[in-house]
Coordinates of C-alpha atoms in Angstrom, one line a residue:
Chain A
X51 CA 25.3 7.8 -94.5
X52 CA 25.1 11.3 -93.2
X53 CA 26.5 12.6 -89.9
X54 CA 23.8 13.2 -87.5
X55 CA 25.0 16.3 -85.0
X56 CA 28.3 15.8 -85.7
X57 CA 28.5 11.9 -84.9
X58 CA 30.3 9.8 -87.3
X59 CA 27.6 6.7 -88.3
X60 CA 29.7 4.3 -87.2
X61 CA 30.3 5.8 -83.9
X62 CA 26.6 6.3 -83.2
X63 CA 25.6 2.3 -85.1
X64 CA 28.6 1.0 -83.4
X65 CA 26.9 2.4 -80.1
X66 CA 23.5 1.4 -80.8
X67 CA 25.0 -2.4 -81.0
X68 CA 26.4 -2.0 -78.1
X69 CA 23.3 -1.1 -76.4
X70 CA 21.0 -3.6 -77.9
X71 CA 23.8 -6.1 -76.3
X72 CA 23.7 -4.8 -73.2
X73 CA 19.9 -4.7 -73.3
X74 CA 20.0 -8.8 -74.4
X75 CA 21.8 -9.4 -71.0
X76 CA 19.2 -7.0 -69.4
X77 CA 16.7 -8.2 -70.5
X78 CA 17.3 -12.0 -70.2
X79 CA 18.2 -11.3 -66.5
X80 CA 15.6 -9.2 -65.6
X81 CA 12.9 -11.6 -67.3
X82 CA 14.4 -14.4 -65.2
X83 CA 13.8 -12.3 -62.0
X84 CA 10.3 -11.1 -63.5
X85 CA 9.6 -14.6 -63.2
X86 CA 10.8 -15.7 -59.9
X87 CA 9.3 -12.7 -58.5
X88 CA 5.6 -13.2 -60.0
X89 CA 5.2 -16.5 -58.3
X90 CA 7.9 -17.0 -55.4
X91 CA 7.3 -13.1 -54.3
X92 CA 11.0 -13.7 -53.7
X93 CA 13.9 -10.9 -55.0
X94 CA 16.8 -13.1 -56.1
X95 CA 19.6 -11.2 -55.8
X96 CA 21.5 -14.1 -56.2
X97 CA 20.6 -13.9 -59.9
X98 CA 24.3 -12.5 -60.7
X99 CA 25.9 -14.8 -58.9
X100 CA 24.0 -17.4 -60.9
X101 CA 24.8 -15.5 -64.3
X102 CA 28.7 -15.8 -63.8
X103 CA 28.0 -19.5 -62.9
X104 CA 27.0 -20.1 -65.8
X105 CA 29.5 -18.4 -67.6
X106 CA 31.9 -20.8 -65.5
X107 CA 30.4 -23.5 -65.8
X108 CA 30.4 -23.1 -69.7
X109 CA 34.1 -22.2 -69.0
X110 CA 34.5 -25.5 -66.8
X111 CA 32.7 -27.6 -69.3
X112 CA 35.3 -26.9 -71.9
X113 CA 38.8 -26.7 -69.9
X114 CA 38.0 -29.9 -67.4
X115 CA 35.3 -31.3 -70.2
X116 CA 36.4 -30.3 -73.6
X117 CA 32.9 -29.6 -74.4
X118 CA 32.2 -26.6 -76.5
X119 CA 30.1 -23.7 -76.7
X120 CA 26.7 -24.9 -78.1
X121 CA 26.6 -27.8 -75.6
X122 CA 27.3 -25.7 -73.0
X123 CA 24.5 -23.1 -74.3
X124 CA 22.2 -26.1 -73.4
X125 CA 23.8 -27.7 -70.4
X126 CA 25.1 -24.7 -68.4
X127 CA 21.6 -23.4 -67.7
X128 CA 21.0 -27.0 -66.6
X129 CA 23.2 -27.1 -64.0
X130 CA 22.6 -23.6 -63.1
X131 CA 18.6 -24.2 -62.6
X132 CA 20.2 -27.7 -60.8
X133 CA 21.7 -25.8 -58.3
X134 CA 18.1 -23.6 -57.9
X135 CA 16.5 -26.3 -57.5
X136 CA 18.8 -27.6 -54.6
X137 CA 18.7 -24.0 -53.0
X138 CA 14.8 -23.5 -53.7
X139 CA 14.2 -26.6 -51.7
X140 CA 16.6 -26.9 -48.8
X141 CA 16.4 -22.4 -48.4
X142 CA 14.2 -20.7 -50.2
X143 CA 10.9 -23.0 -49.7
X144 CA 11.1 -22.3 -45.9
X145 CA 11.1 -18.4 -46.4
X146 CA 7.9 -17.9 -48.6
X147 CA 5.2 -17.0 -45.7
X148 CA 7.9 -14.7 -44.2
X149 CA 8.7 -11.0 -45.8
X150 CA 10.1 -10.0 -49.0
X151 CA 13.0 -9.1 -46.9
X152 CA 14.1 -12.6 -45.8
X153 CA 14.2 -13.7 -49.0
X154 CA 16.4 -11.0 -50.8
X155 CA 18.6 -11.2 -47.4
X156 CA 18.9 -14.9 -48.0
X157 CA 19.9 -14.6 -51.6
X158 CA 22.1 -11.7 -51.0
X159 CA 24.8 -14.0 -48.8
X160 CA 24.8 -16.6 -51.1
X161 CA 25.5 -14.6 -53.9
X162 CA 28.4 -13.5 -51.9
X163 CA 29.4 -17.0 -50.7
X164 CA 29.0 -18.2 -54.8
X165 CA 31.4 -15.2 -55.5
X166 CA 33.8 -15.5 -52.8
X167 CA 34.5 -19.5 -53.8
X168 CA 35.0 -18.6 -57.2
X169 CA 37.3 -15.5 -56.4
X170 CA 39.2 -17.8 -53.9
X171 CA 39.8 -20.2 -56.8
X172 CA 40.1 -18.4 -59.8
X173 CA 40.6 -14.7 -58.6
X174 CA 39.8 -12.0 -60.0
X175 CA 41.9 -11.6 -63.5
X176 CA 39.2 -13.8 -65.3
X177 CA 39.3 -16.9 -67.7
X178 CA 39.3 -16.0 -71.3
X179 CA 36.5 -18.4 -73.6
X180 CA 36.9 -18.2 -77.4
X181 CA 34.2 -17.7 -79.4
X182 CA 32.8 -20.5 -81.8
X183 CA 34.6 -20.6 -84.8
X184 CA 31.6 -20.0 -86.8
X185 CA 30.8 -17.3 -85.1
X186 CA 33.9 -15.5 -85.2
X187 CA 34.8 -12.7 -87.6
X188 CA 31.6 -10.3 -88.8
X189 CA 30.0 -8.3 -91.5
X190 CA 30.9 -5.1 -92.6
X191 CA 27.7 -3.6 -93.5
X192 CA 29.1 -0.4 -95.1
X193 CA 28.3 1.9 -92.5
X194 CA 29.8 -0.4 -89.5
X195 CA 31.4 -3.7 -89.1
X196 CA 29.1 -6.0 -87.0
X197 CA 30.7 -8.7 -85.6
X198 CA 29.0 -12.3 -86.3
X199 CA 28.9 -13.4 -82.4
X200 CA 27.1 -10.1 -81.4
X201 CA 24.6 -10.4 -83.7
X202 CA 24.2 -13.9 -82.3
X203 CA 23.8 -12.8 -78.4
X204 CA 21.1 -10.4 -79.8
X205 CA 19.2 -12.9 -81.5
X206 CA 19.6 -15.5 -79.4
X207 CA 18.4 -13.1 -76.3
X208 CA 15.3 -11.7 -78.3
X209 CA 14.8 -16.0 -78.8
X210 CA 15.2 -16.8 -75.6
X211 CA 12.9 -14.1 -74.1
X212 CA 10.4 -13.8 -76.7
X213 CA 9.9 -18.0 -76.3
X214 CA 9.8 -17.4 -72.2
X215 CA 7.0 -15.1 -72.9
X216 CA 5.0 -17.0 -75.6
X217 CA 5.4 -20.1 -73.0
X218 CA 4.0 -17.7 -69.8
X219 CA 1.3 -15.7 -71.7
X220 CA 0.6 -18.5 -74.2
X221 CA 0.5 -21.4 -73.4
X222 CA -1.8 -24.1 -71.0
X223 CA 1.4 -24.2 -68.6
X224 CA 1.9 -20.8 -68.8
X225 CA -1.7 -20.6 -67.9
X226 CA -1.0 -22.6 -64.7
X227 CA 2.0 -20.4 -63.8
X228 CA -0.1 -17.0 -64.4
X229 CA -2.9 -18.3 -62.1
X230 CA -0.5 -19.6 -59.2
X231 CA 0.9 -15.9 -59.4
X232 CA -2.6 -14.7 -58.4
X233 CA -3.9 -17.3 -55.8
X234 CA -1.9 -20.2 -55.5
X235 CA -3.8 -21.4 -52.7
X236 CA -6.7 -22.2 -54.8
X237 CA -5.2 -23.5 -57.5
X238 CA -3.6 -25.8 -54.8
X239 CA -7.3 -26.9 -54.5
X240 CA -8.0 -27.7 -57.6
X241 CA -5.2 -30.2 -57.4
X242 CA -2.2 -29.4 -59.0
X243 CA 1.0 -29.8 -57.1
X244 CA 2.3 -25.8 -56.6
X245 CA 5.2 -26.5 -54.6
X246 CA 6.3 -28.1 -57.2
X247 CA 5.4 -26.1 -59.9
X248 CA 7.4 -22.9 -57.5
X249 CA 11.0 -25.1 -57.5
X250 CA 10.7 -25.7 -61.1
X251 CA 10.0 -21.7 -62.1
X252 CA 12.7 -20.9 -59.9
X253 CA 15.1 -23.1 -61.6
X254 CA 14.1 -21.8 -65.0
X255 CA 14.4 -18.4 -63.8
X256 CA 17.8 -18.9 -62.9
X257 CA 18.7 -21.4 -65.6
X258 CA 17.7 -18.3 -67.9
X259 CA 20.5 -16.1 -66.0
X260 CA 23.1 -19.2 -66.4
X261 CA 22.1 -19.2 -70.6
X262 CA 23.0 -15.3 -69.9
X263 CA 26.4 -16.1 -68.2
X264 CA 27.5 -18.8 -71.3
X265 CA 26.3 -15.8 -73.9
X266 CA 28.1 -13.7 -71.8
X267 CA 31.0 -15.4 -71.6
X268 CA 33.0 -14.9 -75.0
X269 CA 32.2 -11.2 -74.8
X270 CA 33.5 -10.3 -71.3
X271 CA 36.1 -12.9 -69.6
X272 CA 34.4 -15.3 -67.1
X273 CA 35.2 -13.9 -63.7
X274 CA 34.1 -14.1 -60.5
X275 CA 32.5 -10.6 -60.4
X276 CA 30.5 -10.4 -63.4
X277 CA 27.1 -11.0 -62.4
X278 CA 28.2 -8.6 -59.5
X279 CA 28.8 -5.6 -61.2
X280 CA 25.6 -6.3 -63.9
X281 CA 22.8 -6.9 -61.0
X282 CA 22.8 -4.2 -60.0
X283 CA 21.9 -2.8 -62.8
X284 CA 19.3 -5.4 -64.1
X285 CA 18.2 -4.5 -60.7
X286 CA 17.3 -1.0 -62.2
X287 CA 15.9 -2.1 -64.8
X288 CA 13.5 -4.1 -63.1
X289 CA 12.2 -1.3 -61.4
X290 CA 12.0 0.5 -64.1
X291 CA 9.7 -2.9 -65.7
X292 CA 7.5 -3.3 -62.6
X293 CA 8.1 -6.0 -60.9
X294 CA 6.4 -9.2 -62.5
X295 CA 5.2 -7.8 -65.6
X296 CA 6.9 -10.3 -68.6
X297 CA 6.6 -8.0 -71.6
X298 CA 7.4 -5.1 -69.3
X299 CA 10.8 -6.4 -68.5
X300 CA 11.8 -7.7 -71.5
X301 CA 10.9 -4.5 -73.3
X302 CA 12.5 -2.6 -70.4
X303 CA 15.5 -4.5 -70.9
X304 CA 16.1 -3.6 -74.4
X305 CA 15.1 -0.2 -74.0
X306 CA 17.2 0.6 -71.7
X307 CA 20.2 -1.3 -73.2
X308 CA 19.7 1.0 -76.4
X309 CA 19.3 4.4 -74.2
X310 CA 22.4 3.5 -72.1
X311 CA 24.4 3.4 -75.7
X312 CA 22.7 6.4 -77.4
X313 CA 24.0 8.3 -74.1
X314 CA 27.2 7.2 -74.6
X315 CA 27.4 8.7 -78.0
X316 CA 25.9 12.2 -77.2
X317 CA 26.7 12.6 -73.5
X318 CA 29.1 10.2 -72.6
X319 CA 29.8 11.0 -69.2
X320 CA 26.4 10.5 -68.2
X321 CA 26.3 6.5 -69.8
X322 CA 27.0 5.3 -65.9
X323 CA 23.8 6.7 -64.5
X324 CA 21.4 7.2 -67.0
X325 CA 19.7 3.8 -66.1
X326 CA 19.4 5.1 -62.1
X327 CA 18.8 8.4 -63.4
X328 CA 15.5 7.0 -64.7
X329 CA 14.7 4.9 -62.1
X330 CA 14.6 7.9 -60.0
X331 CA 12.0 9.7 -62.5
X332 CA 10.0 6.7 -63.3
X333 CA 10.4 6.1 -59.2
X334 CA 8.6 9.3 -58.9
X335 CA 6.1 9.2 -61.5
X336 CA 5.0 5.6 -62.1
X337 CA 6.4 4.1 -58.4
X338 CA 5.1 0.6 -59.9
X339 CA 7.1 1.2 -62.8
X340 CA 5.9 1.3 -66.1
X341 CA 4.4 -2.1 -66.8
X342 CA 3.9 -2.9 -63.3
X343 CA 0.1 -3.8 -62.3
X344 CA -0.1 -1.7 -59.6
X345 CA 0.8 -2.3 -56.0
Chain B
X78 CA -40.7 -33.3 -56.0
X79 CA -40.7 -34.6 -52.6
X80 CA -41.7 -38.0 -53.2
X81 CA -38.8 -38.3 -55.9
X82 CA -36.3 -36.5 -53.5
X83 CA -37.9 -38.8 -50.4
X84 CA -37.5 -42.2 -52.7
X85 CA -33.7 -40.8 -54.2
X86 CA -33.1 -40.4 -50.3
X87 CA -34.1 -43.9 -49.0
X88 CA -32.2 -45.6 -51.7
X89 CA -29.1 -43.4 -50.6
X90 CA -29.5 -44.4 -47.1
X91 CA -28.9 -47.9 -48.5
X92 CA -25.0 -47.0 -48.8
X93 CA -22.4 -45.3 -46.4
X94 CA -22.0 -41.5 -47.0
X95 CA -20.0 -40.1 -49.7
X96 CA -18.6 -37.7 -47.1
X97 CA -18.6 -37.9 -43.3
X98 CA -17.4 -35.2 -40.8
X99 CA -17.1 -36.1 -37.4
X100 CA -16.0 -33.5 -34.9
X101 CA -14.1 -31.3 -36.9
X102 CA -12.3 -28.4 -35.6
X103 CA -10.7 -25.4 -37.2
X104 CA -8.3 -22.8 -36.4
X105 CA -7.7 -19.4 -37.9
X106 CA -4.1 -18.7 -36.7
X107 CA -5.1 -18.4 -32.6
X108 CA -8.7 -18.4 -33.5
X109 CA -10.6 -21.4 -32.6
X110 CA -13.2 -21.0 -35.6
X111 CA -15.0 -24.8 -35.6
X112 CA -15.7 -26.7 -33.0
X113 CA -17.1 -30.1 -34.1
X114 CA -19.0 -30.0 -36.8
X115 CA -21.0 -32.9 -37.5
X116 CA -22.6 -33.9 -41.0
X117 CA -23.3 -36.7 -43.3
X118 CA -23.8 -36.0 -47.3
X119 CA -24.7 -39.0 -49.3
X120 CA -24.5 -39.2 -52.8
X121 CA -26.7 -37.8 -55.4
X122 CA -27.8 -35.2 -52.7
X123 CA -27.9 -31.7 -52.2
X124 CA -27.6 -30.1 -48.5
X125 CA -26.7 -26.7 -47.2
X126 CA -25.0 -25.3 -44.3
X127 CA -27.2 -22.2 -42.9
X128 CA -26.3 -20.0 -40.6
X129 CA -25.2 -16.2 -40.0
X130 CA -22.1 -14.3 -40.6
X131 CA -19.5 -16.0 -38.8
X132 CA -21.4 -18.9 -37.8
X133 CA -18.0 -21.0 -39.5
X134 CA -19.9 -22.4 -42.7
X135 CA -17.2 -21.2 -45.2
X136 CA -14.3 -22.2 -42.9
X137 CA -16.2 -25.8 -43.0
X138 CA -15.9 -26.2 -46.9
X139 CA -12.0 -24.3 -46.6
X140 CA -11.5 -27.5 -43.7
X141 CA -13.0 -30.1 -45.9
X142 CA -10.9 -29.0 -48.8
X143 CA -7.5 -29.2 -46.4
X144 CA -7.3 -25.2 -46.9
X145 CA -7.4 -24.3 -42.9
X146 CA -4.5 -25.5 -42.3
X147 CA -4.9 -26.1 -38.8
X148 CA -7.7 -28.6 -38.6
X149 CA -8.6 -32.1 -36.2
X150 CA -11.7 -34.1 -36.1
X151 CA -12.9 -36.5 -38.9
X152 CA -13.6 -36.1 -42.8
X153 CA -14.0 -38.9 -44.6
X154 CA -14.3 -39.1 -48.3
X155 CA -15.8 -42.7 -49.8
X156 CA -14.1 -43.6 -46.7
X157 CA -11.2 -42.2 -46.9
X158 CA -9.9 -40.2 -44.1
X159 CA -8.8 -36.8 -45.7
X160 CA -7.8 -34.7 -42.9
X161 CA -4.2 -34.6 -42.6
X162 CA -4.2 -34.5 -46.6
X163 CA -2.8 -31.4 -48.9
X164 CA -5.6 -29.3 -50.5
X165 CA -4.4 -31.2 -53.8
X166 CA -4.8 -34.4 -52.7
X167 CA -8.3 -34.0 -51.2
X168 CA -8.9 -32.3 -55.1
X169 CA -7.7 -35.6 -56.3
X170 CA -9.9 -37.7 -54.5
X171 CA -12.9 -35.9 -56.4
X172 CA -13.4 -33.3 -54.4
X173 CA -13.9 -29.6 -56.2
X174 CA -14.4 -25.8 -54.3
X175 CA -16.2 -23.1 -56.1
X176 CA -14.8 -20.1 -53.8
X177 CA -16.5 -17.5 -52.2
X178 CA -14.8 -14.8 -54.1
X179 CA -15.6 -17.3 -56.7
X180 CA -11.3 -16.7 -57.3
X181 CA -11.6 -16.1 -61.3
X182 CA -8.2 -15.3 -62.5
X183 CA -7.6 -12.0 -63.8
X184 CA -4.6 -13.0 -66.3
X185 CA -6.3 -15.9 -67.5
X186 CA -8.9 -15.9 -70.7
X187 CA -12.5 -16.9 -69.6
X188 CA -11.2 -20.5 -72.0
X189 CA -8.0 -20.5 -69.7
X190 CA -9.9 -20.0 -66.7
X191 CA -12.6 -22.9 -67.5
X192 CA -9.7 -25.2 -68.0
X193 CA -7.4 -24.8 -65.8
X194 CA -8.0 -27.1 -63.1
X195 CA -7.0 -30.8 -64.1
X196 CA -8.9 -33.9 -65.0
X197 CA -8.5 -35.8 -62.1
X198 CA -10.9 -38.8 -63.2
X199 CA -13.3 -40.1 -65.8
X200 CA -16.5 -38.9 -65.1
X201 CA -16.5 -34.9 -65.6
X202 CA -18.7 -33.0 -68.1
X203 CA -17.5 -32.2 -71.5
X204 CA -16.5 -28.9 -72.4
X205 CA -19.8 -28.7 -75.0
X206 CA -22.0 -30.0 -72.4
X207 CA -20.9 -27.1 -70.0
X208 CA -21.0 -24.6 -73.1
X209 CA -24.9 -25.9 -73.3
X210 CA -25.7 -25.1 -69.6
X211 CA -23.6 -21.5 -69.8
X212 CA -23.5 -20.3 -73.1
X213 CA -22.6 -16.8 -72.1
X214 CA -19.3 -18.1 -71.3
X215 CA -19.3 -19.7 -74.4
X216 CA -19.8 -16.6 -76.4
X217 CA -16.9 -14.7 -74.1
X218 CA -14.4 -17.1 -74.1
X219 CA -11.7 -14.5 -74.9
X220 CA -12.8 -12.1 -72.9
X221 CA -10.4 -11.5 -69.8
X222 CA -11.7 -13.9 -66.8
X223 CA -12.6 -10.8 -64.6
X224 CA -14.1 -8.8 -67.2
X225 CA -17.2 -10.7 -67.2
X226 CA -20.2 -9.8 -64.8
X227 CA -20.3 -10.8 -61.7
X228 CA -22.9 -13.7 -62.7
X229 CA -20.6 -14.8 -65.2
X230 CA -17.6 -15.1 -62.9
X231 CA -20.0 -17.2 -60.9
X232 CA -21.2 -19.0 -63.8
X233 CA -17.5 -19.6 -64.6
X234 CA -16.2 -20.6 -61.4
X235 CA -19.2 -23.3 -60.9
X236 CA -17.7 -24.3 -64.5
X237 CA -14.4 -25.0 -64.4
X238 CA -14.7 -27.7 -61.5
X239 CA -17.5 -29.7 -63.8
X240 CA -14.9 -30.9 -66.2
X241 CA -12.2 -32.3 -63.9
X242 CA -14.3 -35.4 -62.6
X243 CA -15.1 -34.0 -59.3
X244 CA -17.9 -35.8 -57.8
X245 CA -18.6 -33.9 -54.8
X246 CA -19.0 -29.9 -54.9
X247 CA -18.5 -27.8 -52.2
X248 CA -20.0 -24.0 -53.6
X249 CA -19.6 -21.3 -51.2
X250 CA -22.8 -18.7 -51.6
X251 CA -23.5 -18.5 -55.5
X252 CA -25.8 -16.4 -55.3
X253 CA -23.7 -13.9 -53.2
X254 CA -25.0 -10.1 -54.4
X255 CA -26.4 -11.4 -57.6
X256 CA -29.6 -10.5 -59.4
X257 CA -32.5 -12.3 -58.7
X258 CA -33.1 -13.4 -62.1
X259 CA -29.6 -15.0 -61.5
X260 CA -29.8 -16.4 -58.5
X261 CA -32.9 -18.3 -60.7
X262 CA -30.5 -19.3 -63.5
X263 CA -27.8 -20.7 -60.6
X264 CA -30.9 -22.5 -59.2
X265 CA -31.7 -24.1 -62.4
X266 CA -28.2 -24.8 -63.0
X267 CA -27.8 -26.6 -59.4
X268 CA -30.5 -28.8 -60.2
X269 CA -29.5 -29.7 -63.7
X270 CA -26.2 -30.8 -61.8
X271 CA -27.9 -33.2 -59.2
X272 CA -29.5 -34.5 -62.0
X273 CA -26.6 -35.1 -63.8
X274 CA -25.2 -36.8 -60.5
X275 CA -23.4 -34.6 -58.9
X276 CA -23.2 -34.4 -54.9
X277 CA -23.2 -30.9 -53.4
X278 CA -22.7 -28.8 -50.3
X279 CA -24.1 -25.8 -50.6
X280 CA -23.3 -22.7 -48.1
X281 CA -26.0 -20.2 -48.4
X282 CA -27.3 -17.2 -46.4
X283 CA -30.3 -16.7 -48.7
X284 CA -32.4 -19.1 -47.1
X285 CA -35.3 -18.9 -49.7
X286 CA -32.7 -19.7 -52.9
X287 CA -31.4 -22.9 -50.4
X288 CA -34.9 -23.8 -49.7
X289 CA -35.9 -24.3 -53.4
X290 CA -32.6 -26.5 -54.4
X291 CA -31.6 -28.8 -51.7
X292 CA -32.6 -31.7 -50.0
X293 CA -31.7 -31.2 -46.4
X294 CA -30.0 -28.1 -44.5
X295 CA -27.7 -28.1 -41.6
X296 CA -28.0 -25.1 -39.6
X297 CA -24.2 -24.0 -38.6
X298 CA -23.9 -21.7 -35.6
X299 CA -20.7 -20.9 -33.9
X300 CA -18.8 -23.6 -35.4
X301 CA -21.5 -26.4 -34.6
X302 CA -24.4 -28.0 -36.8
X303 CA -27.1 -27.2 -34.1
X304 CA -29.8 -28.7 -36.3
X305 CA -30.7 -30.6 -39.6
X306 CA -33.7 -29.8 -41.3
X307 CA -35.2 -32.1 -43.8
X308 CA -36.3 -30.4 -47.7
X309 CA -40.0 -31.2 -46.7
X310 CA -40.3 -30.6 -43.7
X311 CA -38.9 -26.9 -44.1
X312 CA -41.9 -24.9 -43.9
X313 CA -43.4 -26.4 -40.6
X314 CA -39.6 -25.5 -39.3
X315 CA -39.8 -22.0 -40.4
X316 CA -40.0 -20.3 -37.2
X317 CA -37.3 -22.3 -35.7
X318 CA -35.0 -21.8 -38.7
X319 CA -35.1 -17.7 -38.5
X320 CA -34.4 -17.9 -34.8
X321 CA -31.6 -19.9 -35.6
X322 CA -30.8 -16.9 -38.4
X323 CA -31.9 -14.0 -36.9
X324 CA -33.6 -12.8 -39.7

């Protein structure tokens, strides 16, 4: 392969890969808060809190356990939506005919709380979790080296997202989801249980960030502060989306992922703030973002 | 007409009302909206609530279907006493709304939109049956539920609750800023439904379109049935009924 301005392929392909992964994680979380926010009208800023729990809980499952990584691909998000489910029904359910604002201010402190037992019990140096053994080791594609359990986050992300939105936009439960987004009251009346339906969307929605934690959690060590550092982000991204579009944040997610690594190749230092850099612009232009339905 | 709806009458007096409301009151927030309506629908029949702007007929249907949440009095479905009940439960009983704002969802197909609410019982129309009495929505099934003209939506939202086994229908103005050759197609279609058995409250403000489908009208004014005005005996009550409406 040729250079392109100077950059060595493998530099700018190597880049590229790391984009796309960081868009997986992007994307996966900000779907999962798409969704939570289309029908709950709540902001979970919990959702990083609930990311490293699931990375923990993967971590967990095989220390205390000795169960491995594709059980815990399946159970961690389990527990993680579990433990939405408990909060969506003894917190969250009482705050839905108050502001946005309660909401976020509610799952704010117990993202702190989550963070602060885990930092009291593990600190802050992080748990190392192998990757699958047949997962490990890569392919050198003659231009890079991609390594197998990358490849894997990406298409297990692009899955995992592109499933979520086939079941939402596709399907006769979706259906019911899309229309209790728009007027839950009647569809209330025509008599399916919504309450319901809200603790069990909330629970998937986080249960997606928990399958984000366990994919997470042979690439980055398990540590208290990884959903921390990452929301805020995804955060960014979401804007960027428009709140409760699907598509929009998944695509988003990606994007963005991708642009944050081609920065790194050509203008490194700028890598940090591209993302907020155009959140500002799109903040300006499109204030709804750029799948959002309007206001 | 009238000796058919006079004879379907008598043998429905035979039996106790398929819906009673005794006394009900309503509350918007602070604001005491209804207070005490009275009314008896039987089954098979077809009555109205009349009355001006305000006068609380759509916050009657919103307190029979347990959506005014603050609510006391008396509604009994088939006996049952509904009025502490969720909206979904009420729905469950067999009790469907057809909203004002007929409520079609935008991010729902027209297909998605027809079957979204559940089959609660035996009983409801097939899906080919309701294609036959609205085959415009047949033909747009696709189409994106709000794209459709405003007749449609209404055509759509009168629809969807036919399927789910819903024997009573509460439809809040149809004919709401529609053409008069639809108001004449929603007619037709309200009378093809009592014929297929279907018991319906009917909140109009287009007196005429009420006078040539139902079979008795209660007039509503500020959150009381004031009157109740038999089919037949409509035009000897005409004067009485537009000083009731102002018009």
């Amino acid at each position: 392969m040729f250079e392109l301005l100077g950059i060595p392929p493998q530099v700018l392909m190597g880049q590229l890969l790391l984009g796309l992964i960081n868009g997986s994680f992007y994307a996966v979380l900000s779907l999962g808060l798409a969704v939570i926010f289309g029908l709950l009208n709540i902001i979970n800023f919990s959702h990083g809190a609930q990311y490293m729990l699931g990375g923990f809980v993967a971590w967990m499952l095989l220390t205390y356990f000795g169960i491995g990584y594709w059980w815990a691909l399946i159970l961690a998000p389990l527990v993680v939506g579990a433990t939405g489910l408990v909060l969506e029904r003894l917190a969250l359910s009482k705050l839905y005919h108050l502001d946005h604002l309660y909401g976020l201010l509610l799952t704010f402190g117990v993202a702190l709380i989550i963070q602060g037992l885990f930092r009291n019990y593990y600190g802050i140096s992080g748990q190392p979790y192998q990757i699958p053994e047949i997962l490990s080791g890569g392919q050198n594609l003659g231009f890079m080296f991609l390594p197998n359990y990358r490849a894997w986050v990406v298409v297990a992300s692009v899955i995992v997202c592109f499933g979520t939105w086939f079941m939402i936009e596709k399907t006769r439960l979706g259906a019911y989801l899309r229309a209790a987004t728009e007027n839950p009251v009647l569809v209330g009346a025509f008599g399916i249980n919504v309450p319901r339906m809200i603790m069990l969307t909330y629970a998937f929605g986080v249960g997606l960030a928990g399958f984000a934690g366990v994919l997470a959690a042979p690439i980055y060590s398990v540590n208290p502060n990884m959903g921390a550092d990452l929301i805020i982000v995804v955060f960014a991204v979401v804007v960027i989306g428009g709140m409760g579009s699907i598509m929009g944040a998944i695509l988003t997610g990606y994007g963005l992922g991708v642009i944050e690594g081609l920065t790194r190749v050509f203008y490194p230092e700028g890598s940090a703030v591209v993302i907020f850099v155009i959140m500002a612009i799109v903040l300006m232009i499109k204030p709804e973002g750029l799948f959002g339905r309007g206001a | 007409m009238s000796d058919t709806a006079t004879h379907s009458r008598k043998d429905a007096t035979a039996g106790a009302p398929l819906l009673e409301v005794r006394g009900l009151e309503g509350w918007y927030g602070e604001s005491h909206v209804l207070h005490g309506i009275d009314f008896d629908v039987r089954e098979g029949e077809v009555v109205t609530l009349l009355g001006r702007n305000g006068a609380g007929k759509t916050s009657t249907l919103l307190a029979i279907m347990g959506i005014l949440e603050k609510r006391k009095g008396t509604v009994l479905y088939g006996g049952t006493e509904t009025i502490g009940m969720q909206p979904r439960h009420i729905a469950r009983l067999g009790i469907a709304l057809c909203p004002e704002e007929r409520g079609i969802f935008a991010s729902l197909n027209v297909e998605e939109n027809l079957m979204l609410p559940p089959r609660i019982q035996e009983g409801g129309l097939s899906v080919e049956r309701i294609y036959d009495l609205f085959p415009n929505l047949k033909e747009r099934r696709r189409s994106q539920g709000t794209k459709l003209s405003g007749g449609e939506q209404q055509m759509l939202a009168i629809a969807r609750i036919l399927r789910t086994g819903a024997r009573l229908l509460l439809l809040d103005e149809p004919t709401e800023g529609l053409a008069p050759v639809i108001v004449q197609q929603i007619g037709h279609t309200i009378k093809a439904l009592k014929a297929e058995g279907f018991t319906i409250v009917l909140v109009e403000q287009n007196f005429r379109f009420a006078a040539s489908v139902a079979d008795r009208h209660h007039v509503v004014d500020q959150g009381r049935v004031v009157d109740m005005i038999p089919g037949e005996d409509l035009e000897a009550n005409i004067d009485k009924l537009h000083a009731y409406l102002g018009v």
